[in-house]
């Protein structure tokens, strides 16, 4: 299904949804209209219990160049000429109302998310690219934060939260201050993304991974995210206690019972759909 404002959304027979940024001629800028599309698509994924995994990708030569700077320039002109709120206030309000909820929505989505990065992920597109559970990129793709050296701003769309967690403080600070392009290959070496794949294999590899994720227990993404979030703040003792508390509940559920039965019978496990209690 296509959307007039620049995205495509489709759900296949295996319950895998694909959300595609679809303004390739403009390198998929994150316009206000596309932000609304993204938010609407996330709500569809939440509401449709047939969906068991989401692929986020884009068409064309780029994943996303980030903010639509032509639109931002128009806002700046309007602020100066028409007595509207300052550009900073307009952008900050837009982030709070639209951009930030999208990143949080991906972070909290009840199904696993695969981000398939087909080309450059720049500015806000960098943050959006890293918002999945598993991120894979075409070999020709790169990641670029122009905020500080080119614009006198700071990274957004969650990039400042994820980047140091993935690659460490020194590399995160260096990439941000120097504004160097990070190739997909080096991003994989640094642990920023899961994998770098040949350009022509990206779609097939992303779909293969999404199918594996779709076969997991329906609660797997939520439980695993929560586990590792807790680990970031917990002491070892606290994390051990958290693990025990979750196993106490999960091992009494139908998903573990199915997994154990499948192991004993030497067959693949078939876990309940999202609409059923796991």
Coordinates of C-alpha atoms in Angstrom, one line a residue:
X1 CA 0.0 0.0 0.0
X2 CA 1.4 3.4 -0.9
X3 CA 0.9 6.8 0.8
X4 CA 0.7 10.0 -1.2
X5 CA 3.1 11.8 1.2
X6 CA 6.1 9.6 0.6
X7 CA 6.0 6.2 2.3
X8 CA 5.0 2.6 1.3
X9 CA 3.6 0.1 3.8
X10 CA 3.0 -3.5 3.1
X11 CA 2.3 -6.7 5.1
X12 CA 3.1 -10.1 3.6
X13 CA 1.6 -13.5 4.3
X14 CA 4.2 -14.3 7.0
X15 CA 3.2 -11.3 9.1
X16 CA 6.2 -9.2 8.1
X17 CA 5.5 -5.5 7.6
X18 CA 7.7 -3.3 5.4
X19 CA 7.7 0.4 5.9
X20 CA 9.6 2.2 3.1
X21 CA 10.6 5.9 2.8
X22 CA 9.6 6.7 -0.7
X23 CA 10.9 10.1 -1.8
X24 CA 14.0 8.9 -3.6
X25 CA 14.3 11.9 -5.8
X26 CA 14.9 14.1 -2.7
X27 CA 16.9 11.4 -0.9
X28 CA 14.1 10.8 1.6
X29 CA 14.1 13.8 3.8
X30 CA 12.2 13.5 7.1
X31 CA 9.5 16.0 6.4
X32 CA 6.6 16.7 8.7
X33 CA 4.4 14.8 6.3
X34 CA 6.6 11.8 6.4
X35 CA 6.8 11.9 10.2
X36 CA 3.1 11.7 10.3
X37 CA 3.2 8.7 7.9
X38 CA 5.8 7.0 10.1
X39 CA 3.7 7.5 13.2
X40 CA 0.6 6.2 11.5
X41 CA 2.5 3.1 10.3
X42 CA 3.7 2.4 13.8
X43 CA 0.2 2.5 15.1
X44 CA -0.9 0.1 12.4
X45 CA 1.8 -2.3 13.5
X46 CA 0.7 -2.0 17.1
X47 CA -2.9 -2.6 16.3
X48 CA -2.5 -5.4 13.8
X49 CA -1.7 -8.6 15.8
X50 CA -1.0 -10.5 12.6
X51 CA 2.3 -8.5 12.3
X52 CA 5.2 -10.2 13.9
X53 CA 8.2 -8.1 12.6
X54 CA 8.8 -4.8 10.9
X55 CA 11.4 -3.9 8.3
X56 CA 12.2 -0.2 8.0
X57 CA 14.0 0.8 4.8
X58 CA 14.0 3.3 1.9
X59 CA 14.0 3.6 -1.9
X60 CA 16.7 5.2 -4.0
X61 CA 20.3 6.1 -3.4
X62 CA 19.9 7.2 0.2
X63 CA 18.2 6.0 3.3
X64 CA 17.5 9.5 4.5
X65 CA 19.3 12.9 4.4
X66 CA 17.6 13.8 7.7
X67 CA 15.7 17.1 8.1
X68 CA 14.3 18.8 5.1
X69 CA 16.5 21.9 5.2
X70 CA 14.4 23.7 2.5
X71 CA 11.4 23.4 4.9
X72 CA 13.5 24.6 7.8
X73 CA 14.6 27.6 5.7
X74 CA 11.0 28.4 5.0
X75 CA 10.2 28.3 8.7
X76 CA 13.1 30.6 9.4
X77 CA 11.8 33.1 6.8
X78 CA 8.3 32.9 8.2
X79 CA 9.6 33.5 11.7
X80 CA 11.5 36.6 10.6
X81 CA 8.9 38.1 8.3
X82 CA 5.6 37.1 9.9
X83 CA 6.3 37.4 13.6
X84 CA 5.9 33.6 14.1
X85 CA 7.8 31.8 16.9
X86 CA 11.5 31.5 16.5
X87 CA 12.9 28.8 14.3
X88 CA 14.4 27.0 17.3
X89 CA 11.0 27.0 19.0
X90 CA 9.3 25.6 15.9
X91 CA 11.8 22.9 15.4
X92 CA 11.9 22.0 19.1
X93 CA 8.1 21.8 19.2
X94 CA 8.1 19.6 16.1
X95 CA 10.6 17.3 17.7
X96 CA 8.6 16.9 20.9
X97 CA 5.3 16.3 19.1
X98 CA 6.4 14.2 16.1
X99 CA 10.1 13.2 15.7
X100 CA 10.7 12.1 19.3
X101 CA 7.5 10.0 19.6
X102 CA 8.5 8.1 16.4
X103 CA 11.9 7.1 17.9
X104 CA 10.3 6.2 21.2
X105 CA 7.6 4.3 19.3
X106 CA 10.1 2.2 17.4
X107 CA 12.0 1.6 20.7
X108 CA 8.8 0.3 22.3
X109 CA 7.2 -1.5 19.4
X110 CA 5.8 -4.9 20.5
X111 CA 7.5 -6.6 17.5
X112 CA 11.2 -6.7 16.5
X113 CA 12.4 -4.1 14.0
X114 CA 14.9 -4.6 11.3
X115 CA 16.4 -1.4 9.8
X116 CA 17.7 -2.1 6.3
X117 CA 19.9 0.9 5.4
X118 CA 20.2 1.1 1.6
X119 CA 22.3 4.2 1.4
X120 CA 23.6 7.2 3.3
X121 CA 22.0 7.9 6.7
X122 CA 22.6 11.5 7.4
X123 CA 21.6 13.8 10.3
X124 CA 18.2 12.8 11.6
X125 CA 18.4 9.9 9.2
X126 CA 21.3 8.6 11.3
X127 CA 19.2 8.4 14.4
X128 CA 16.3 6.9 12.5
X129 CA 18.6 4.3 11.0
X130 CA 19.8 3.1 14.4
X131 CA 16.3 2.8 15.9
X132 CA 15.8 -0.8 15.1
X133 CA 16.6 -3.9 17.1
X134 CA 18.8 -5.2 14.2
X135 CA 20.4 -2.8 11.8
X136 CA 22.0 -3.9 8.6
X137 CA 23.4 -1.7 5.8
X138 CA 24.4 -2.0 2.2
X139 CA 28.1 -1.8 1.6
X140 CA 27.7 1.5 -0.2
X141 CA 25.9 3.1 2.7
X142 CA 27.5 5.4 5.2
X143 CA 26.5 7.2 8.4
X144 CA 27.2 10.9 8.8
X145 CA 26.5 13.5 11.5
X146 CA 26.9 17.0 10.0
X147 CA 25.2 18.7 13.0
X148 CA 28.2 20.3 14.8
X149 CA 30.7 21.1 12.0
X150 CA 28.2 22.1 9.4
X151 CA 25.2 23.5 11.3
X152 CA 26.3 24.4 14.8
X153 CA 23.6 22.1 16.2
X154 CA 23.7 18.7 18.0
X155 CA 22.6 15.2 16.9
X156 CA 19.0 14.3 17.4
X157 CA 16.5 11.6 16.6
X158 CA 18.1 9.5 19.4
X159 CA 21.6 9.5 17.9
X160 CA 23.2 10.9 21.0
X161 CA 21.7 8.2 23.1
X162 CA 22.5 5.2 20.9
X163 CA 25.9 6.2 19.4
X164 CA 28.0 6.2 22.6
X165 CA 26.2 3.0 23.8
X166 CA 27.2 1.2 20.7
X167 CA 30.7 2.5 19.9
X168 CA 31.9 4.2 23.1
X169 CA 32.4 7.8 24.2
X170 CA 35.6 8.5 22.3
X171 CA 34.3 7.3 18.9
X172 CA 30.9 8.9 19.4
X173 CA 32.5 12.3 20.3
X174 CA 35.0 12.1 17.4
X175 CA 32.4 11.3 14.8
X176 CA 30.2 14.1 16.1
X177 CA 32.8 16.8 16.3
X178 CA 34.7 16.0 13.2
X179 CA 31.7 15.1 11.0
X180 CA 33.4 12.2 9.3
X181 CA 31.5 9.7 7.3
X182 CA 31.5 6.2 8.8
X183 CA 31.3 3.5 6.2
X184 CA 28.9 0.6 6.6
X185 CA 31.8 -1.7 6.8
X186 CA 33.5 0.2 9.6
X187 CA 30.1 0.6 11.3
X188 CA 29.8 -3.1 11.5
X189 CA 33.4 -3.5 12.7
X190 CA 32.7 -0.9 15.4
X191 CA 29.5 -2.6 16.5
X192 CA 27.3 0.2 15.5
X193 CA 25.2 -2.1 13.3
X194 CA 24.6 -5.8 13.0
X195 CA 25.9 -6.4 9.5
X196 CA 27.2 -4.9 6.3
X197 CA 26.0 -6.8 3.2
X198 CA 26.4 -6.5 -0.6
X199 CA 24.1 -3.8 -2.0
X200 CA 22.2 -6.3 -4.1
X201 CA 21.6 -8.6 -1.2
X202 CA 20.3 -6.1 1.3
X203 CA 16.5 -6.6 0.7
X204 CA 16.8 -10.4 0.7
X205 CA 19.0 -10.5 3.9
X206 CA 16.7 -8.1 5.7
X207 CA 13.7 -10.3 4.8
X208 CA 15.5 -13.4 5.9
X209 CA 16.4 -11.9 9.3
X210 CA 12.8 -10.6 9.7
X211 CA 11.4 -14.1 9.0
X212 CA 13.6 -15.5 11.8
X213 CA 12.5 -12.7 14.2
X214 CA 8.9 -13.3 13.2
X215 CA 9.2 -16.9 14.3
X216 CA 10.3 -15.9 17.9
X217 CA 7.9 -15.9 20.8
X218 CA 5.6 -12.9 20.5
X219 CA 6.9 -11.2 23.6
X220 CA 10.6 -11.6 22.7
X221 CA 11.4 -8.1 21.6
X222 CA 9.8 -6.5 24.6
X223 CA 11.4 -8.9 27.1
X224 CA 14.9 -8.7 25.6
X225 CA 14.8 -4.9 25.3
X226 CA 13.7 -4.6 28.9
X227 CA 16.5 -7.0 30.0
X228 CA 19.3 -5.0 28.4
X229 CA 17.9 -1.7 29.5
X230 CA 17.9 -2.9 33.1
X231 CA 21.5 -4.2 32.7
X232 CA 22.6 -0.6 31.8
X233 CA 21.6 0.6 35.3
X234 CA 21.8 -2.5 37.5
X235 CA 24.6 -3.8 39.6
X236 CA 25.5 -7.5 38.9
X237 CA 23.5 -8.5 41.9
X238 CA 20.5 -6.4 40.7
X239 CA 20.7 -7.9 37.2
X240 CA 20.9 -11.4 38.6
X241 CA 17.8 -10.7 40.6
X242 CA 16.0 -9.3 37.6
X243 CA 16.9 -12.3 35.5
X244 CA 15.5 -14.6 38.2
X245 CA 12.3 -12.6 38.4
X246 CA 11.7 -12.9 34.7
X247 CA 12.5 -16.6 34.5
X248 CA 10.1 -17.2 37.4
X249 CA 7.3 -15.8 35.2
X250 CA 8.4 -16.8 31.7
X251 CA 9.2 -20.5 32.4
X252 CA 5.6 -20.9 33.6
X253 CA 4.2 -19.7 30.3
X254 CA 2.9 -21.4 27.2
X255 CA 5.9 -20.2 25.1
X256 CA 8.5 -22.0 27.2
X257 CA 6.2 -25.0 27.4
X258 CA 6.1 -25.1 23.5
X259 CA 9.9 -24.6 23.3
X260 CA 10.6 -27.4 25.7
X261 CA 8.2 -29.7 24.0
X262 CA 9.7 -28.9 20.6
X263 CA 13.2 -29.5 21.9
X264 CA 12.3 -32.9 23.3
X265 CA 10.5 -33.9 20.1
X266 CA 13.4 -32.6 18.0
X267 CA 11.1 -30.3 15.9
X268 CA 10.9 -26.5 15.3
X269 CA 8.9 -24.6 17.9
X270 CA 5.7 -22.9 16.8
X271 CA 5.0 -20.1 19.2
X272 CA 1.6 -18.4 19.7
X273 CA 0.6 -15.3 17.7
X274 CA 0.7 -11.8 19.3
X275 CA -3.0 -12.0 20.0
X276 CA -2.5 -14.9 22.4
X277 CA -1.0 -15.0 25.8
X278 CA 2.6 -16.2 25.9

